[in-house]
Coordinates of C-alpha atoms and ligand atoms in Angstrom, one line a residue:
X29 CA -51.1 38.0 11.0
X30 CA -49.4 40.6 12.7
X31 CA -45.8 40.5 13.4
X32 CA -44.6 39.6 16.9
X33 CA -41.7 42.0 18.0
X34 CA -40.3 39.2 19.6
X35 CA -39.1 35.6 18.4
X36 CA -37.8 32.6 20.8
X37 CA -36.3 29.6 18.6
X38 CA -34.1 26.8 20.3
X39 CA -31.1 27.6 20.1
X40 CA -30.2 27.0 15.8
X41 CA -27.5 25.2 14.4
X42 CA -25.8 26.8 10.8
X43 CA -25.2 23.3 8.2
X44 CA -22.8 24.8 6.2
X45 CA -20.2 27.0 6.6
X46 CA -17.3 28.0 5.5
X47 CA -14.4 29.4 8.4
X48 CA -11.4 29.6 6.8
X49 CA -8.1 28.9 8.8
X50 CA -5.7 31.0 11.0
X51 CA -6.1 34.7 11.8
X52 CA -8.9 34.6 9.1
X53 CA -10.9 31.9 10.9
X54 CA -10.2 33.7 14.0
X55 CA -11.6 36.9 12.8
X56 CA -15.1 35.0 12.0
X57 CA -15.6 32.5 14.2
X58 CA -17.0 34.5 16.7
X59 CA -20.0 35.7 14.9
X60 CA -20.9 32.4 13.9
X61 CA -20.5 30.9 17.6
X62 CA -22.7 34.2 18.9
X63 CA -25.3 33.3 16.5
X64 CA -25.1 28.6 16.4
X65 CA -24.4 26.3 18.7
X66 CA -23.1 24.3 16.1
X67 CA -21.9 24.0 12.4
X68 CA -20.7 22.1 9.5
X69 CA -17.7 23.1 8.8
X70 CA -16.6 22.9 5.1
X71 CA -13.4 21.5 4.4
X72 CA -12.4 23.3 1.2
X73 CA -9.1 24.6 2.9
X74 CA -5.8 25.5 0.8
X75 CA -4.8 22.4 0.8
X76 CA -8.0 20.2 1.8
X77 CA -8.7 18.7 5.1
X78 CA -8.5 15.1 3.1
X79 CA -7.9 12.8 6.4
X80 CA -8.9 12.3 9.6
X81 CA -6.2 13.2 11.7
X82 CA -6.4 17.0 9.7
X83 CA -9.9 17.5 10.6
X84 CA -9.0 16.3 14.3
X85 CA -6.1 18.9 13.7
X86 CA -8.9 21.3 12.4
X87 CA -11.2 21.4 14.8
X88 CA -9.1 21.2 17.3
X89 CA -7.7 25.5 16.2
X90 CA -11.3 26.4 15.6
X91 CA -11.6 25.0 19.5
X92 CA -8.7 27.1 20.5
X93 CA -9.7 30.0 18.8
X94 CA -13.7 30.5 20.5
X95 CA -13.6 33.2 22.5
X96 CA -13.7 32.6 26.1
X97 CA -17.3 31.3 27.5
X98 CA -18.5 30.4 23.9
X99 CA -20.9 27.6 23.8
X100 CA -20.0 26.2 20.1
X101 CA -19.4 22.9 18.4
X102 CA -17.6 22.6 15.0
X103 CA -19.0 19.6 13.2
X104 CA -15.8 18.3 10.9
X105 CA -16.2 16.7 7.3
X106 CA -13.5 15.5 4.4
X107 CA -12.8 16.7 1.2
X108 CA -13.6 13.8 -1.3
X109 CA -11.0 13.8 -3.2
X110 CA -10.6 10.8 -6.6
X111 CA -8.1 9.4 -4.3
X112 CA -9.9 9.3 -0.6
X113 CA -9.5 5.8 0.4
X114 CA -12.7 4.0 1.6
X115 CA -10.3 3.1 4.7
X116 CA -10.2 6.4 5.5
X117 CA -14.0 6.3 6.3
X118 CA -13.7 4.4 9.5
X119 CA -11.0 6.5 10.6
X120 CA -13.0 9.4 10.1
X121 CA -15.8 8.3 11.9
X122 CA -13.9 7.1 14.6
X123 CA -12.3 10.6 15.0
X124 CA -16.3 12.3 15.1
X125 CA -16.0 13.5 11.3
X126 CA -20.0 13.3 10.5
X127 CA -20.2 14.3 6.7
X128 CA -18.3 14.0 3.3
X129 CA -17.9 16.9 0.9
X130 CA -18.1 16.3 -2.8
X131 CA -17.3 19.0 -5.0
X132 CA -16.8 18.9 -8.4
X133 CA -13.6 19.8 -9.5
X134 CA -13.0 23.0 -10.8
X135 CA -16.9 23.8 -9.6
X136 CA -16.2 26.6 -7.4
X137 CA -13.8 28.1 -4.8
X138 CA -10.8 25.6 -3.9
X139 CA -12.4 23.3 -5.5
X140 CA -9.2 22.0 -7.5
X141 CA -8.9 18.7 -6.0
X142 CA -12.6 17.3 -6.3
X143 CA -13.9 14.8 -7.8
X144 CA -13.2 13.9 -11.5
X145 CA -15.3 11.2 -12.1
X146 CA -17.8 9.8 -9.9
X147 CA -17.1 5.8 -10.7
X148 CA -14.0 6.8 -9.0
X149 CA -14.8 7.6 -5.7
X150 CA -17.5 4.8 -5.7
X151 CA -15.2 2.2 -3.2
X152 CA -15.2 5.0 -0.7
X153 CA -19.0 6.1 -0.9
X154 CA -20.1 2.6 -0.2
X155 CA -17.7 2.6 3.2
X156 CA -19.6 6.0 3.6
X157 CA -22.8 4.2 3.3
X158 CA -22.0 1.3 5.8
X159 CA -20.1 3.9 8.6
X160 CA -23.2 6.4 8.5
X161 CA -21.4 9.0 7.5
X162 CA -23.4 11.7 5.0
X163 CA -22.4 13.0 1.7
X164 CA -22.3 16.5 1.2
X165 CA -22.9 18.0 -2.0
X166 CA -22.3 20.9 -4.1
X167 CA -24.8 20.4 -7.0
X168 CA -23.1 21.6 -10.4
X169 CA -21.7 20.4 -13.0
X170 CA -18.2 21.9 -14.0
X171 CA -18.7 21.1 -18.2
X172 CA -17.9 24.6 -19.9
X173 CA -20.9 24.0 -22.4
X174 CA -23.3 24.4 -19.4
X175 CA -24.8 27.8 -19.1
X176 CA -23.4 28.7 -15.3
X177 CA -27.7 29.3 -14.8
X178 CA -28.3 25.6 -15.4
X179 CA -25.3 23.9 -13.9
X180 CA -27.7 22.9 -10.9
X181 CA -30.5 21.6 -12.8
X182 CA -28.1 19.3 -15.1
X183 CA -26.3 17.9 -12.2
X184 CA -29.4 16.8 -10.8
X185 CA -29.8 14.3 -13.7
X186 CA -26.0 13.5 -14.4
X187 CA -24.8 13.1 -10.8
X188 CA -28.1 13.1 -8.4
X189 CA -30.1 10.3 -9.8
X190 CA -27.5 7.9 -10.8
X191 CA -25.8 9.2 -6.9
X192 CA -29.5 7.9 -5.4
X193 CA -29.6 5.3 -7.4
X194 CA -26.8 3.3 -6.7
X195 CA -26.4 4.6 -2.8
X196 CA -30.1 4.5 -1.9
X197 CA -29.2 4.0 2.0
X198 CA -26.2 6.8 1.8
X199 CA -27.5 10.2 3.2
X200 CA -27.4 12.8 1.3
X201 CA -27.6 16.8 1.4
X202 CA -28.2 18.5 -1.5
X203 CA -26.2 21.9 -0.7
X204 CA -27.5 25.7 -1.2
X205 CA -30.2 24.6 -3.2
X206 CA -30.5 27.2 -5.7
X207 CA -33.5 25.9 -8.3
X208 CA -37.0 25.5 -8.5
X209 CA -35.6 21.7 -10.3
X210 CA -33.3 21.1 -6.7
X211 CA -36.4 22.2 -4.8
X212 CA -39.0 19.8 -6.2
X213 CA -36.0 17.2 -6.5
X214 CA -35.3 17.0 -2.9
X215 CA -39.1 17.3 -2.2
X216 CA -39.8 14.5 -3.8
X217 CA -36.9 12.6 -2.7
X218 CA -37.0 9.3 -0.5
X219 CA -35.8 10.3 3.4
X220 CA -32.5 9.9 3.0
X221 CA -32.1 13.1 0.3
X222 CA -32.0 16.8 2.3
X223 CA -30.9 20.0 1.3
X224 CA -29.8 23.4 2.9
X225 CA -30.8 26.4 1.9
X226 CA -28.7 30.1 2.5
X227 CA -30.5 33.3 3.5
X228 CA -29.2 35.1 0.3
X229 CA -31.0 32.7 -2.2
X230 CA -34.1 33.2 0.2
X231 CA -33.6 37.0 -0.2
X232 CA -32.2 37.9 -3.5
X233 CA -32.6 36.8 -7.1
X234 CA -29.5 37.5 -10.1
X235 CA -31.0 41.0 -10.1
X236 CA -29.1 41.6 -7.1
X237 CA -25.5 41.2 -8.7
X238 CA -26.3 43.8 -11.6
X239 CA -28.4 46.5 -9.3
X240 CA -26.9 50.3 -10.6
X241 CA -23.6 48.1 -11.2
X242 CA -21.6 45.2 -10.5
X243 CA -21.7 44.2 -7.0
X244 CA -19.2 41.5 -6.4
X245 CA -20.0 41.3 -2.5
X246 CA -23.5 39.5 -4.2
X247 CA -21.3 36.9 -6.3
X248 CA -21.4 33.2 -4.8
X249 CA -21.7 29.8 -6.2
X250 CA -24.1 28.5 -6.8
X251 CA -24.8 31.8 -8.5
X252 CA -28.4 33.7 -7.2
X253 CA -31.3 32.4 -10.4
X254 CA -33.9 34.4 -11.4
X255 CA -37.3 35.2 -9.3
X256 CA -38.9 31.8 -9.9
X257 CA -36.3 30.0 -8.6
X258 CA -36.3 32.6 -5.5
X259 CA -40.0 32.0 -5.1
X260 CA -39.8 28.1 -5.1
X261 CA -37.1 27.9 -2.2
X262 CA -39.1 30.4 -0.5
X263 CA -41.8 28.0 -0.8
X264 CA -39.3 24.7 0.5
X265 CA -38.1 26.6 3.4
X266 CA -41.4 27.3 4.7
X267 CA -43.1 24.1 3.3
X268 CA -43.0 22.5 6.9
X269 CA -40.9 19.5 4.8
X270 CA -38.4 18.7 7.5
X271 CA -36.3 18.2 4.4
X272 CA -34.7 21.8 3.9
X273 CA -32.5 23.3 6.6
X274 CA -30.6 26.5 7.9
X275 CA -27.1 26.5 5.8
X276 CA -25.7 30.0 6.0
X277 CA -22.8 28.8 3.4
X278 CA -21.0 32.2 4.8
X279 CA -18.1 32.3 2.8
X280 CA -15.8 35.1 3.6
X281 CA -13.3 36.5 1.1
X282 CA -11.1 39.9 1.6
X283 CA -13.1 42.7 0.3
X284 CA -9.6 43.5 -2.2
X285 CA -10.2 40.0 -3.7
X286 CA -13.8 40.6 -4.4
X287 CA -13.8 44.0 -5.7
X288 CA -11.1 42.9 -8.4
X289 CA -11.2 42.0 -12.1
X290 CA -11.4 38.6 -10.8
X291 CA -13.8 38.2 -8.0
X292 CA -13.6 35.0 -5.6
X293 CA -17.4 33.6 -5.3
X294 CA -18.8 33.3 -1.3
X295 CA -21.4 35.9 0.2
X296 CA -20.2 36.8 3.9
X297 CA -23.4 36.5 6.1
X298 CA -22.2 34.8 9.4
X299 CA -22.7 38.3 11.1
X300 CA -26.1 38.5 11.2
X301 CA -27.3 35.1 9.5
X302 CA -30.5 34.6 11.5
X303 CA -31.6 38.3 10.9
X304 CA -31.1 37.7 7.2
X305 CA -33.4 34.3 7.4
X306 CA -36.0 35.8 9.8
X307 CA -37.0 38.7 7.4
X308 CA -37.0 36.0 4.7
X309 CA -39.5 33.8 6.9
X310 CA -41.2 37.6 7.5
X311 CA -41.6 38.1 4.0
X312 CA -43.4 35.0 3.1
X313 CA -45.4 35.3 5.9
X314 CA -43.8 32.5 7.9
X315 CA -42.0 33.1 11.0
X316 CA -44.0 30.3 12.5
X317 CA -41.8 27.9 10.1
X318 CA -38.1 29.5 11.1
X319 CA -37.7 27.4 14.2
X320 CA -37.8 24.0 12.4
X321 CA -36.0 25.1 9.6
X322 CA -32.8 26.6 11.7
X323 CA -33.2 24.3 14.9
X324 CA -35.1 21.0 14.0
X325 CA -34.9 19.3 10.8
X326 CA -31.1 19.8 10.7
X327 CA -29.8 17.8 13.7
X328 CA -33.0 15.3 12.6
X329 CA -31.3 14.5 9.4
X330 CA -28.0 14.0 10.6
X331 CA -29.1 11.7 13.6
X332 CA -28.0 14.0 16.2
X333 CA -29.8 16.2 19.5
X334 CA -31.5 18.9 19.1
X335 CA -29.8 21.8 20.8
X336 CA -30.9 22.9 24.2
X337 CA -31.4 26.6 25.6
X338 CA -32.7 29.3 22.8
X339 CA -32.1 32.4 20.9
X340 CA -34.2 35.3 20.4
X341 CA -35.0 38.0 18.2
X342 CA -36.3 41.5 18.6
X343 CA -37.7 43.4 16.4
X344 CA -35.1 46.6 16.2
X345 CA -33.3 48.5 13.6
X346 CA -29.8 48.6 13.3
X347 CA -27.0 49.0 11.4
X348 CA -24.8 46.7 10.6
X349 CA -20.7 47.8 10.4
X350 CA -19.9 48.2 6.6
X351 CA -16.5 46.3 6.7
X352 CA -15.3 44.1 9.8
X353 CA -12.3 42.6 10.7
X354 CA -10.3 39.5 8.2
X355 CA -7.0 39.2 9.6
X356 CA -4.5 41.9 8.0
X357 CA -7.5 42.7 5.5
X358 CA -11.0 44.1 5.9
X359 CA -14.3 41.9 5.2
X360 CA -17.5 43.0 3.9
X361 CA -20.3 41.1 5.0
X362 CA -23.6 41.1 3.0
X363 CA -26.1 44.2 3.8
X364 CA -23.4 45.7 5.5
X365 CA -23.9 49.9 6.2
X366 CA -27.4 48.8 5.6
X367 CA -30.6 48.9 8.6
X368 CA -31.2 45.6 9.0
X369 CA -35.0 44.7 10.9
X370 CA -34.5 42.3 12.6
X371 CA -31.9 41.9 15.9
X372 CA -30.4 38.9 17.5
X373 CA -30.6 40.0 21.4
X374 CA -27.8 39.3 23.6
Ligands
NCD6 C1 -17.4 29.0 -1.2 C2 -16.0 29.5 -0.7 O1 -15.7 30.6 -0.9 O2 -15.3 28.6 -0.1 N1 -17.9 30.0 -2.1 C3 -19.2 30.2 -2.5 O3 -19.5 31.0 -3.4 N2 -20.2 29.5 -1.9 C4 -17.3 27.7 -1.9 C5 -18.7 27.0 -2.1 O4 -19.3 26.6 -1.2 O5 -19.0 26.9 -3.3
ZN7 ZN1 -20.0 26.5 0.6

């Protein structure tokens, strides 16, 4: 087939993201709203958004920082924390919070004040489950004796199946699927399991992190697996299951903090997100499948409209900037300095 120069797609929506708070958030927001008309907006702030009057307080900054004209929703969620009360829930929902985060404690960034144990927390799924709220999940488990490789594919049978099991009506995403196990698990799955998917685990396998070096910019969890893994979300995202969607899980971090001894995990991709996935879906052949995958399946799941109006794509080479913008620092966003194929049009 050859390739079209142009693409149309209505108008994508990014289910998972990470914006940060203050000048920082400021400084990325506007890629993201250029690019989605909508996104889940994690709440692993410093400290977490844990109640509902914070996300109201949350959203309502991101609101105030859009640049004039933008078209952009932020979609709020909680941090489930051992101690979230279940009466929290209703709140929440009242206040247009549509998803839960769990993250393991000590899992990944800001992660801190997740979840310990999952009995704990158990009162506060089940108001979840009744309100229609969905959980959120970052797959992997935090016990040290796990090889960081197989953190995904353990959680799956520690957390994910007694999780399904004993909330079978609660919805659940699955988040940045990084396996060939979390792949056929959510494939699998009854309809109320999902999962998102980024553009770097679609692109780029652990090679990437060690190519002539260490490249910290390439560092996120959960970390990139090797080629198999690569090849079997490949396969998810352009399956035609309306169970994987667009998740950019853009995850900015000063480019000093990741080019230290100690380098923060996140991969910056907001800037040019739907380039990244279309020369993903190019690659496999698949452009046809892009459209359901960034604009469908993920407002589908959640129980909410499809977006209206569109996006397109040209077929152009450019450059994109090296470093951008973060506030007092400078950010690095993934492929920057490098020609990139593919050109979200204006
Ligand atoms: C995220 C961040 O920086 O907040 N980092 C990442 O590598 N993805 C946290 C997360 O989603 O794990
Ligand atoms: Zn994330």
């Amino acid at each position: 087939m050859e390739t079209p120069r142009t693409l149309t797609l209505i108008r994508p929506d990014d289910w998972h993201l990470h914006l940060r708070d203050g000048a920082a958030m400021a400084a990325v927001l506007p890629a993201t709203a250029r690019q989605f008309a909508r996104a889940i907006v994690m709440p692993n702030l410093k400290p977490p958004v844990v109640t509902a009057q914070q996300a109201q307080a949350y959203r309502d900054r991101i609101v105030g920082a859009l640049p004039p004209g933008s078209d952009f929703t932020p979609l709020m969620t909680l941090y489930l924390t051992d101690t979230l009360p279940p009466t929290e829930i209703a709140r929440a929902k009242a206040a247009g919070v549509v998803a839960v985060k769990l993250y393991p404690a000590g899992a990944t960034t800001h992660s801190d004040a997740g979840v310990t144990d999952m009995r704990r927390v158990a009162p506060t799924l089940e108001a979840m489950q009744r309100a229609g709220l969905l959980l959120l999940v970052h797959g992997e488990v935090t016990d040290p004796s796990v090889d960081v490789f197989d953190r995904e594919a353990v959680f799956i049978e520690r957390v994910m199946q007694p999780l399904r099991r004993d909330f079978p009506a609660l919805k659940v995403v699955f988040e940045h699927i990084t396996t060939r196990e979390a792949a056929r698990y959510v494939a699998d799955s009854d309809e109320n399991t999902a999962a998102t998917i980024t553009a770097h685990h679609l692109l780029y396998n652990r090679n990437a992190i060690f190519m002539g070096g260490l490249r910290p910019h390439y560092y996120c969890l959960p970390v990139l697996k090797r080629e198999v893994h690569r090849q079997a979300l490949i396969g998810a995202a352009t399956s035609g299951s309306r169970k994987f969607f667009l998740g950019t899980d853009s995850a900015p971090h000063a480019a000093a903090l990741k080019e230290a001894s100690v380098c923060g995990a996140g991969c910056y991709t907001a800037p040019a997100a739907l380039e990244l996935y279309a020369e993903a879906f190019e690659a496999a052949g698949a452009l046809d499948k892009l459209e359901a995958f960034a604009s469908f399946n993920g407002p589908d799941f959640y129980g909410l409209p499809r977006n209206r109006g569109s996006v397109t794509l040209r077929r152009e080479p450019w450059q994109l900037p090296e470093t951008v913008p973060f506030g007092d620092a400078q950010l690095k966003p993934l492929r920057g300095g490098e020609t990139l194929n593919w050109r979200l049009v204006t």
